[in-house]
CSV table of C-alpha atoms and ligand atoms in Angstrom, one decimal:
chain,number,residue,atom,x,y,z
I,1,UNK,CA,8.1,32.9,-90.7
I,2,UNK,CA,5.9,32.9,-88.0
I,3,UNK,CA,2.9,34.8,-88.9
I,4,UNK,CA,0.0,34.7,-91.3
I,5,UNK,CA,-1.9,37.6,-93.5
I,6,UNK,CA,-3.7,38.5,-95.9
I,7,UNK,CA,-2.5,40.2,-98.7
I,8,UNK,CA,-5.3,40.6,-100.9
I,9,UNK,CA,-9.3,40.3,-101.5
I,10,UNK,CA,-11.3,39.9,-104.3
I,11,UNK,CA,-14.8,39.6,-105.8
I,12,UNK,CA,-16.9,38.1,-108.7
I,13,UNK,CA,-20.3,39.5,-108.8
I,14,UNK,CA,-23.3,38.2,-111.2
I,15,UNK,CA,-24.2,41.1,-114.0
I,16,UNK,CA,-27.6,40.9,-113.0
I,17,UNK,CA,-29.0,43.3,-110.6
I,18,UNK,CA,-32.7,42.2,-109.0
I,19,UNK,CA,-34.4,45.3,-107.2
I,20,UNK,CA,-36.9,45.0,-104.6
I,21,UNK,CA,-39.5,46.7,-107.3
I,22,UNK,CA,-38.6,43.4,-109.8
I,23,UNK,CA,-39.4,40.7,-107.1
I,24,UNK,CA,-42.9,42.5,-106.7
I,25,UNK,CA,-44.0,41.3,-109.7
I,26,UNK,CA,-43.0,37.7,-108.8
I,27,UNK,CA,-44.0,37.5,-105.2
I,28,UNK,CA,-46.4,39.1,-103.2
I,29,UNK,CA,-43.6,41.6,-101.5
I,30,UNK,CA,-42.8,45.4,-101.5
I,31,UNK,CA,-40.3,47.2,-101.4
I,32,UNK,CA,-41.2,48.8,-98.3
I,33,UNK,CA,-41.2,45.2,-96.4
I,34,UNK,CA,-38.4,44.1,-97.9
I,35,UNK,CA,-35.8,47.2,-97.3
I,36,UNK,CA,-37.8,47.9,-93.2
I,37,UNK,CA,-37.5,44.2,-92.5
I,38,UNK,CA,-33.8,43.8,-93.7
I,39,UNK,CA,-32.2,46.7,-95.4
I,40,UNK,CA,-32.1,44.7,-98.6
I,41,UNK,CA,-32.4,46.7,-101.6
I,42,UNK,CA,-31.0,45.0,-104.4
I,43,UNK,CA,-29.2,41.8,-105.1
I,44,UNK,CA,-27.3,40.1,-107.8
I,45,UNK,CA,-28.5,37.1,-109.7
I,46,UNK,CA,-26.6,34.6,-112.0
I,47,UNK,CA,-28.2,34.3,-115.6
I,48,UNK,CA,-25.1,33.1,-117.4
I,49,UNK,CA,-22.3,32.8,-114.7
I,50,UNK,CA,-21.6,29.5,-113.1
I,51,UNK,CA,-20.1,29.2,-109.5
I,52,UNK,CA,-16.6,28.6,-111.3
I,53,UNK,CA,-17.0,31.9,-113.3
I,54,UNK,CA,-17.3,34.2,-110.6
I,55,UNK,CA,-14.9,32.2,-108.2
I,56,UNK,CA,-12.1,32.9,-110.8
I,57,UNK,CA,-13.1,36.4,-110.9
I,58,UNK,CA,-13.3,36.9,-107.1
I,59,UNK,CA,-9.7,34.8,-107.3
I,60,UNK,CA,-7.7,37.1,-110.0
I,61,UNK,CA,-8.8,40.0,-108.3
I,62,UNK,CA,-7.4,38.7,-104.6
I,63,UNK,CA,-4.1,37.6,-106.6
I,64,UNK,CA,-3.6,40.7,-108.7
I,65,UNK,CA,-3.8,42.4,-105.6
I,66,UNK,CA,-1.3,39.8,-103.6
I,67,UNK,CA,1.2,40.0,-106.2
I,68,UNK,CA,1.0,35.8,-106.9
I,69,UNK,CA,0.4,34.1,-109.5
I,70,UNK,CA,-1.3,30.6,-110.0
I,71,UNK,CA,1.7,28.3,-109.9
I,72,UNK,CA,2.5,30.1,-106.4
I,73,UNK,CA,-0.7,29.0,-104.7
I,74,UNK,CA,-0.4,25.5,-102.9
I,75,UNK,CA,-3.6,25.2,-101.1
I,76,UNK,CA,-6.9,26.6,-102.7
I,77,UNK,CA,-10.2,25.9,-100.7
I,78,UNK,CA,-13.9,27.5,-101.5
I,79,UNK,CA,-16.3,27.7,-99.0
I,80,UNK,CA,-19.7,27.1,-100.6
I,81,UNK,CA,-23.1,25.0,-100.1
I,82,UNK,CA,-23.9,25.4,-103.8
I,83,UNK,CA,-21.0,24.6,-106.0
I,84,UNK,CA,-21.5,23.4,-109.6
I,85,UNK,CA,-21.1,19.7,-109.1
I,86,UNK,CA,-21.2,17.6,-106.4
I,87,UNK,CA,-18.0,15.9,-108.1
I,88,UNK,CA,-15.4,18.0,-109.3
I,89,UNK,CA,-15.7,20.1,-106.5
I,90,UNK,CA,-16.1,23.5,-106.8
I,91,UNK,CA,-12.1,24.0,-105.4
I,92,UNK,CA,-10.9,21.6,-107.7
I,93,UNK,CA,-13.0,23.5,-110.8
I,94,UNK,CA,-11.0,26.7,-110.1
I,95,UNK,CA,-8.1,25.6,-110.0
I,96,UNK,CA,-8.5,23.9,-113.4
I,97,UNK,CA,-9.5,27.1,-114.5
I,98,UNK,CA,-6.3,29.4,-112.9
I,99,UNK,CA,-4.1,26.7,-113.7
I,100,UNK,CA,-3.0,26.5,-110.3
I,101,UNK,CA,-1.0,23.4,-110.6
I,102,UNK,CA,0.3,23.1,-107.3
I,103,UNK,CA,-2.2,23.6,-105.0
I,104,UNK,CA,-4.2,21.2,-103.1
I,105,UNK,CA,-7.9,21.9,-103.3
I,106,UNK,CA,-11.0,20.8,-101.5
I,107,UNK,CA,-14.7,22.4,-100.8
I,108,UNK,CA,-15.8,23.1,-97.0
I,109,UNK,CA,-19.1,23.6,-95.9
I,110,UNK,CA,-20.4,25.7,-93.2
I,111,UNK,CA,-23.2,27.9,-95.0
I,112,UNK,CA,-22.8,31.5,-94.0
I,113,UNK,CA,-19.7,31.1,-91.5
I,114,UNK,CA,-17.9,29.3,-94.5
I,115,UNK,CA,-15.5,32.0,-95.2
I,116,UNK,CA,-14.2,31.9,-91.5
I,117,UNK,CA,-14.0,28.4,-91.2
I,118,UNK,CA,-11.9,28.1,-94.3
I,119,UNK,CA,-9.3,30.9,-93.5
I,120,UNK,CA,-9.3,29.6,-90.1
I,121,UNK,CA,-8.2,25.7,-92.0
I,122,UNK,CA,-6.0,27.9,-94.5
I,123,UNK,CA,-4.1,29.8,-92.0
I,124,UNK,CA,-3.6,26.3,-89.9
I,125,UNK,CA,-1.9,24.6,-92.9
I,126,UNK,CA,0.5,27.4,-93.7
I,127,UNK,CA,1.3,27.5,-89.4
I,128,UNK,CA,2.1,24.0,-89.5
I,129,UNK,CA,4.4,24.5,-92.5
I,130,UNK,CA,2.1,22.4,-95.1
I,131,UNK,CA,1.0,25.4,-97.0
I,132,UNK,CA,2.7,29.3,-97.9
I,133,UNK,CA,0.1,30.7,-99.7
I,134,UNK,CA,-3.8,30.0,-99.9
I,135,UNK,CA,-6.8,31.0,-101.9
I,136,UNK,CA,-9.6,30.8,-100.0
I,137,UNK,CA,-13.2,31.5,-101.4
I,138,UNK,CA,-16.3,32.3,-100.3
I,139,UNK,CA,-18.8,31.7,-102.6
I,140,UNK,CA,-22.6,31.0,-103.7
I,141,UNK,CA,-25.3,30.6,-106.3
I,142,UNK,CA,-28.1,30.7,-103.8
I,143,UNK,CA,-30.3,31.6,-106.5
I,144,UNK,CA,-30.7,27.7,-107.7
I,145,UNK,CA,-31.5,26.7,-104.3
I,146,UNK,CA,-34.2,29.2,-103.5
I,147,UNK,CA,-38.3,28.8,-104.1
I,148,UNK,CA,-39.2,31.5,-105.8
I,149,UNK,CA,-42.8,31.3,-104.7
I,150,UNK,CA,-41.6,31.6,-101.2
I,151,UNK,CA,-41.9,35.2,-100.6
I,152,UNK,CA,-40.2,34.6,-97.1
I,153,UNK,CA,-36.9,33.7,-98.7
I,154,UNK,CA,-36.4,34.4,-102.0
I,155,UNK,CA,-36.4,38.1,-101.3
I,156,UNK,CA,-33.4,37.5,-98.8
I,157,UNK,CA,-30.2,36.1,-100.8
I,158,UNK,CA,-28.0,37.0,-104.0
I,159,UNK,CA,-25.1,35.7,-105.6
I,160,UNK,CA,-21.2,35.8,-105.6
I,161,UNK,CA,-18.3,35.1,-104.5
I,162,UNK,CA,-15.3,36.5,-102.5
I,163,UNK,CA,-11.8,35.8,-101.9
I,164,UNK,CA,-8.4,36.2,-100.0
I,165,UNK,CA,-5.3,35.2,-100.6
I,166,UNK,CA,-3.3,34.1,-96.9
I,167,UNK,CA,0.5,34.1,-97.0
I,168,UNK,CA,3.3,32.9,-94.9
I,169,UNK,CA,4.8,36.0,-93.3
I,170,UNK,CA,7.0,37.9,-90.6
I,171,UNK,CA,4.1,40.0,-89.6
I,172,UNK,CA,1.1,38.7,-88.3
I,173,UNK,CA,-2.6,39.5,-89.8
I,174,UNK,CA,-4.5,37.0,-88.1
I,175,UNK,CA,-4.7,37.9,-84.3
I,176,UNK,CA,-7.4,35.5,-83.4
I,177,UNK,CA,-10.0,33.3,-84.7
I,178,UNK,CA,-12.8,31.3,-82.4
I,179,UNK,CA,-15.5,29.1,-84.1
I,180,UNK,CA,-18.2,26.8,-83.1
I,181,UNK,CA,-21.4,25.0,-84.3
I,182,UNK,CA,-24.5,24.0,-82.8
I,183,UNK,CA,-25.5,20.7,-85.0
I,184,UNK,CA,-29.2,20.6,-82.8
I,185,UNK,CA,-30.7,23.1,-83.9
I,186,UNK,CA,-29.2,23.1,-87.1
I,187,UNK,CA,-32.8,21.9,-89.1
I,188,UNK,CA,-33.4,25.3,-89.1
I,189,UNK,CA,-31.6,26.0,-92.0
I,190,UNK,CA,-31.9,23.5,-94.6
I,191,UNK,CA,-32.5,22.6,-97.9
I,192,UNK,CA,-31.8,19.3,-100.4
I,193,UNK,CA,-33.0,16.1,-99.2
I,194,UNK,CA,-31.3,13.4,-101.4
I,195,UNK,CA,-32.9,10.0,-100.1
I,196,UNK,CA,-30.9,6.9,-99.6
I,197,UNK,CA,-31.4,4.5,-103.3
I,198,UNK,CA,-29.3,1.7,-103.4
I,199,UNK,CA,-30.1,-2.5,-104.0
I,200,UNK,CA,-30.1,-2.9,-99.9
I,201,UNK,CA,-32.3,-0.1,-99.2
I,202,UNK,CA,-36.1,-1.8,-98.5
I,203,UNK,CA,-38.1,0.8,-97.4
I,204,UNK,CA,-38.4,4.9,-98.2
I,205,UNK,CA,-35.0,6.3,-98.1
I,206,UNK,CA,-36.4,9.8,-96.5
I,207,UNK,CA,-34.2,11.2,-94.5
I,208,UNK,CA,-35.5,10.8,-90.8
I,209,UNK,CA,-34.4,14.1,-88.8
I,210,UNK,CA,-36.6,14.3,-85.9
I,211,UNK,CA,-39.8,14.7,-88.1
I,212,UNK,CA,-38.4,18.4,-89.1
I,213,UNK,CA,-39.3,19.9,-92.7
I,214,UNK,CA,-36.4,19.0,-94.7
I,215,UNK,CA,-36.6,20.8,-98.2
I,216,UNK,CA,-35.4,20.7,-101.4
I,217,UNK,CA,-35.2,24.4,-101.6
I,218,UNK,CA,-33.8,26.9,-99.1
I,219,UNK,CA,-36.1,26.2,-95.6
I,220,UNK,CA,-35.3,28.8,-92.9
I,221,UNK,CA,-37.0,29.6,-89.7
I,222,UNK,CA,-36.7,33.1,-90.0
I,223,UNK,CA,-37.5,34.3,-86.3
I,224,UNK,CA,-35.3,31.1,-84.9
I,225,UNK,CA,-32.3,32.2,-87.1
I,226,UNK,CA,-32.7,35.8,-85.8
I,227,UNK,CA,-32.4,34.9,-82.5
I,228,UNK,CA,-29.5,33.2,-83.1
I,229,UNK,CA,-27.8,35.6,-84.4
I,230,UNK,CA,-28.3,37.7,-81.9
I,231,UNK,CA,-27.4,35.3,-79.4
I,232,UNK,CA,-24.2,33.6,-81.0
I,233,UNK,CA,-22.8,37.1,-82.8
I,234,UNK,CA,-21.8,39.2,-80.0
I,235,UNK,CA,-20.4,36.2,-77.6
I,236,UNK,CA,-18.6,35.4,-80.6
I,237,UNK,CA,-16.7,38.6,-80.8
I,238,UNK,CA,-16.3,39.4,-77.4
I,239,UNK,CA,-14.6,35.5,-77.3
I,240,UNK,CA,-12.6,36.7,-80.2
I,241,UNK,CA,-11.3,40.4,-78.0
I,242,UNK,CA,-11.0,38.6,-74.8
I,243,UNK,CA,-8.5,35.9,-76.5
I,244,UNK,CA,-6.4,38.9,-78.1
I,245,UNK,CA,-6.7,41.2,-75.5
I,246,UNK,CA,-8.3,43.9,-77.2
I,247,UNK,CA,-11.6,45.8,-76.7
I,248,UNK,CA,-14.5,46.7,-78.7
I,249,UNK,CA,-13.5,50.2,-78.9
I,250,UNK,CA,-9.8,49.2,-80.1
I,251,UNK,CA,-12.1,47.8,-83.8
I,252,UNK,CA,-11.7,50.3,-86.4
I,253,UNK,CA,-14.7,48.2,-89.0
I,254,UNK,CA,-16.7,45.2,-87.8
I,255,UNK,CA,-17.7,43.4,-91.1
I,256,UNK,CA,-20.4,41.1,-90.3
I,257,UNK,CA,-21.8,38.3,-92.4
I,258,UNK,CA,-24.6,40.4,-94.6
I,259,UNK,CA,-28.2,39.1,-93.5
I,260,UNK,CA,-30.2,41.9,-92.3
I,261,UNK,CA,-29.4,45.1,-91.5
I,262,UNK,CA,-31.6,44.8,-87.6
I,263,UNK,CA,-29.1,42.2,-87.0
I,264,UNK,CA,-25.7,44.6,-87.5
I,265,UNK,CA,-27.6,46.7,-85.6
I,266,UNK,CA,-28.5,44.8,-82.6
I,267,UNK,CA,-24.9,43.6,-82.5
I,268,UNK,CA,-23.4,47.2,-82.4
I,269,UNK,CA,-25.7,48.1,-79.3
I,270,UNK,CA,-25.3,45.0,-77.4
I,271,UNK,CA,-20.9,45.6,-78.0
I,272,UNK,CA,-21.5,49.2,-77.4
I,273,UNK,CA,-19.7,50.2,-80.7
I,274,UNK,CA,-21.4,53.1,-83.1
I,275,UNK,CA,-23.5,51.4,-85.6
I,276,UNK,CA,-20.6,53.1,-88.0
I,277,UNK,CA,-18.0,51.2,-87.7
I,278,UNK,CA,-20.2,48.5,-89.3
I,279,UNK,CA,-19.7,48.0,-93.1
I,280,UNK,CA,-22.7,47.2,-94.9
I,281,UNK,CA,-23.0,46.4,-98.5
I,282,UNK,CA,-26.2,43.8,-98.1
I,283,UNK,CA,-28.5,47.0,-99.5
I,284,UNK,CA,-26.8,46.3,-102.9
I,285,UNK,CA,-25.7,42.2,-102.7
I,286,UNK,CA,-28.4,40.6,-100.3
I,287,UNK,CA,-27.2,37.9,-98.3
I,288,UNK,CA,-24.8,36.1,-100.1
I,289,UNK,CA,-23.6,33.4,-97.7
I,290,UNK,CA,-20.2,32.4,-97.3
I,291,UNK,CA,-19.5,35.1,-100.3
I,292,UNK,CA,-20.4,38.1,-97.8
I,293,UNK,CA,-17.6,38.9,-95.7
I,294,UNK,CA,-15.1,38.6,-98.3
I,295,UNK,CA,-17.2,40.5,-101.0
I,296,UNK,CA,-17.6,43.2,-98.4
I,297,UNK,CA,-13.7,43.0,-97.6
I,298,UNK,CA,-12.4,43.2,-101.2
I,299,UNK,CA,-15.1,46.3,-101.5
I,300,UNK,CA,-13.6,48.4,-98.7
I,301,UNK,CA,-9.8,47.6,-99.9
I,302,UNK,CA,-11.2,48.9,-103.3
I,303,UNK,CA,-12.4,51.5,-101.7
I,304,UNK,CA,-9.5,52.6,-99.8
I,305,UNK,CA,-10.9,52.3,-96.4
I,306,UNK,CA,-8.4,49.6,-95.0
I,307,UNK,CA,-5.1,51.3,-94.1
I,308,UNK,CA,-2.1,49.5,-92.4
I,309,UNK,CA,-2.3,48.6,-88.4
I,310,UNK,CA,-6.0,48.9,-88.5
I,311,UNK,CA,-8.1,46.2,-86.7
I,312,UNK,CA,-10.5,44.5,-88.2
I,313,UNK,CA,-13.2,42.1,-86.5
I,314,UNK,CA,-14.9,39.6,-89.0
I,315,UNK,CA,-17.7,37.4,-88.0
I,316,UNK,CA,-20.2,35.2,-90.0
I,317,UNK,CA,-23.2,32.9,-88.9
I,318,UNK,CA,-25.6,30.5,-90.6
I,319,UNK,CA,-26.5,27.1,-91.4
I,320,UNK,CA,-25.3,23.9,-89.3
I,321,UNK,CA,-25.5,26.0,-87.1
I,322,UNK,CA,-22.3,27.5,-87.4
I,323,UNK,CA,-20.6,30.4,-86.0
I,324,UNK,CA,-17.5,32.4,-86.0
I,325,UNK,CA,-14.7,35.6,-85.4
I,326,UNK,CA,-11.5,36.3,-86.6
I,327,UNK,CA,-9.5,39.7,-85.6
I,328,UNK,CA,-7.5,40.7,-88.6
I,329,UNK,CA,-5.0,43.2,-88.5
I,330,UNK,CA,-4.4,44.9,-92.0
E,1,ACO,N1,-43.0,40.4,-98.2
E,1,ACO,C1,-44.1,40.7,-97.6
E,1,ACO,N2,-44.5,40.0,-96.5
E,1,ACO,C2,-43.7,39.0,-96.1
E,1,ACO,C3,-42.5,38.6,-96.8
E,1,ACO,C4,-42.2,39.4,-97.9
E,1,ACO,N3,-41.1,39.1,-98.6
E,1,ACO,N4,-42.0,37.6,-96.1
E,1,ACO,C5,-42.8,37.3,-95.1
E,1,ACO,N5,-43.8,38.1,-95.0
E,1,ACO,C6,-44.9,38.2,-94.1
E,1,ACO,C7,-45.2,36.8,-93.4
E,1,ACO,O1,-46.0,36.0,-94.2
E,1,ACO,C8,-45.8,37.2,-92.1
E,1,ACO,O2,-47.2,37.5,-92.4
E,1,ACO,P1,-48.3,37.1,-91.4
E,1,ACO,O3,-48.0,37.8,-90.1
E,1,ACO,O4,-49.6,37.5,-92.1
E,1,ACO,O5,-48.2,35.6,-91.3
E,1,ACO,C9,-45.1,38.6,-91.8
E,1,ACO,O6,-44.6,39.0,-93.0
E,1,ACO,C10,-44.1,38.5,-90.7
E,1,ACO,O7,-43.2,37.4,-91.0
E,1,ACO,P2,-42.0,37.0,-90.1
E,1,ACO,O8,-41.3,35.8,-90.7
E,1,ACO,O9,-42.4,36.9,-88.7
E,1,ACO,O10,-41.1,38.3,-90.3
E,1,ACO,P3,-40.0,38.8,-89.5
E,1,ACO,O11,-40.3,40.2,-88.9
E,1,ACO,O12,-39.4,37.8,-88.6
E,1,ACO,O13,-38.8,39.0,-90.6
E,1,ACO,C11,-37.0,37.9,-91.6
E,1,ACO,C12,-38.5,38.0,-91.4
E,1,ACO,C13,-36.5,39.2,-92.3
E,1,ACO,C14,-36.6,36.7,-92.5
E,1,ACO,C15,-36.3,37.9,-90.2
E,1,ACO,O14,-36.9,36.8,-89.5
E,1,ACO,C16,-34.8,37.6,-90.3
E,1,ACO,O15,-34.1,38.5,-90.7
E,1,ACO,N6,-34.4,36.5,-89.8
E,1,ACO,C17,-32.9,36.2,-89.9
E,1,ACO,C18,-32.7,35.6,-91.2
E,1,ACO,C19,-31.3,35.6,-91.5
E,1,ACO,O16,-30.5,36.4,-91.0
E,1,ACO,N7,-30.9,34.6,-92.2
E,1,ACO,C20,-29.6,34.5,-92.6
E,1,ACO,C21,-28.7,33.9,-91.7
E,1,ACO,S1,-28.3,32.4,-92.1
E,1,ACO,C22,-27.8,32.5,-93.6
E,1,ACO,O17,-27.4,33.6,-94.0
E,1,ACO,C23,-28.0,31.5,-94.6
């Protein structure tokens, strides 16, 4: 079989909705700033659930959908900056929990273009014949990372997670994927200093990284991250089109990575596309990371709005900096 696709998407969302109106009486915010500035409305925030917990759910619902079961999967990986523990990783903790004895399972981390990164890995191993079908994961308790005296970010992010399930097959649903990263200007976006301690180190073990603010919450240029975006989104896709030969107008749904509504909507001018064919769910989840694109791709099969032979262009963005496109064909 020469092709790879994906044959079902799933979410795990926290119970917990957080409205604009409740983050008022925490921070010095509005609504009004809040929803003008981003298009953010509400997210969701983990109380009770653990990464693991909402991974599984995101999971069943992908397989359900897929038709496999846990003993089918052989490679499981979870894109995610914030999983439980360090060590198990967050992979290896849902597959305990499945009892998906046969796969091999490991965490990758690229922030908010983890998703793309780790289909792109998943649809390489089942290519080269080392893997059939894949779980991959996007997900993301942001809500232990964030300051939530820090009006500038805490208002931005919510949790969950997403997933897909990638098979070995005939047809092919991946047309073409394109990534990249920009490691320079990467400070940008960064939290969790953890200093060098061991017997040999003399001095402070602070992390030297050219004198920028490294946090141990979620530190983000806002303005610099915008830019970006703006920047890295559109080549992404048109790199994406170009290598598959379609054109903008040949996309049926662009499903961006959900950070701010003035983003999707700078992208769809500078590709020319209506601002319609953009799905956006980040008025009701926030920016959930690597979770976004596949919460927001499991929401539209729910819905009904992906029907066979439609194209679908996918990009994310974030932290490392990354970047990334894929053109899926349902
Ligand atoms: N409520 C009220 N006022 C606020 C808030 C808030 N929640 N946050 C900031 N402000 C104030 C600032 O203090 C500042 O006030 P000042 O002018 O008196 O100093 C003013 O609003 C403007 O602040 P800016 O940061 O310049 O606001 P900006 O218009 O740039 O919007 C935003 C900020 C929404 C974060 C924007 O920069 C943005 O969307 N950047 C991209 C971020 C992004 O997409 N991140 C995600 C990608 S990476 C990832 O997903 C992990």
């Amino acid at each position: 079989m020469a092709g790879v696709k994906i044959s079902g998407y799933g979410a795990g969302l926290p119970k917990l909705a957080v409205t604009n109106d409740d983050l008022a009486q925490i921070v010095d915010t509005s609504d009004e700033w809040i929803s003008t500035r981003t298009g953010i409305r509400e997210r969701r925030i983990a109380v009770d659930e653990t990464l693991t917990d909402l991974c599984v759910e995101a999971a069943k619902a992908a397989m359900a959908q897929a038709e496999v079961m846990a003993k089918d999967l052989d490679l499981i990986i979870v894109a995610t900056v914030t999983a439980d523990l360090p060590l198990p990783n967050a992979s290896c903790m849902l597959q305990r929990a499945l009892g998906a004895v046969n796969a091999t399972c490991f965490d990758l981390s690229a922030a908010c273009s983890g998703f793309i990164f780790a289909m792109n890995t998943a649809q390489m191993y089942i290519r080269g014949g080392a893997a059939k079908t894949a779980l991959v994961v996007g997900g993301e308790i942001l809500s232990k990372i964030l300051d939530w005296t820090d009006r500038s970010t805490c208002v931005l992010f919510g949790d969950g997670a997403g997933a897909a399930v990638l098979t070995a097959s005939e047809t092919e649903g991946i047309l073409g994927i394109t990534t990249g990263s920009d490691g320079a200007k990467g400070m940008a976006l960064n939290f969790m200093e953890r200093e060098i301690a061991n017997p040999f180190k003399k001095t402070s073990g602070k992390i030297d990284v050219d004198d920028m603010d490294v946090s141990r919450f979620l530190y983000m240029e806002g303005p610099e991250i915008f830019k970006f975006a703006l920047t890295k989104v559109p080549v992404s896709i048109s790199e994406v089109l170009k290598k598959t030969g379609y054109k903008a107008a040949d996309i049926d749904y662009f499903v961006l990575h959900q950070a701010n509504y003035r983003i999707l909507s700078s992208v769809a001018k500078r590709l020319h596309v209506s601002e319609d064919k953009f799905y956006v769910n980040l008025d009701r989840c926030g920016n959930t990371s690597a979770a976004s694109i596949p919460i927001a791709m499991a929401e539209m099969s729910r819905r009904g709005l992906l029907k066979k032979g439609m194209k679908i262009v996918i990009a994310g963005f974030g932290g490392g900096l990354t970047w990334g496109a894929a053109l899926i064909e349902v």
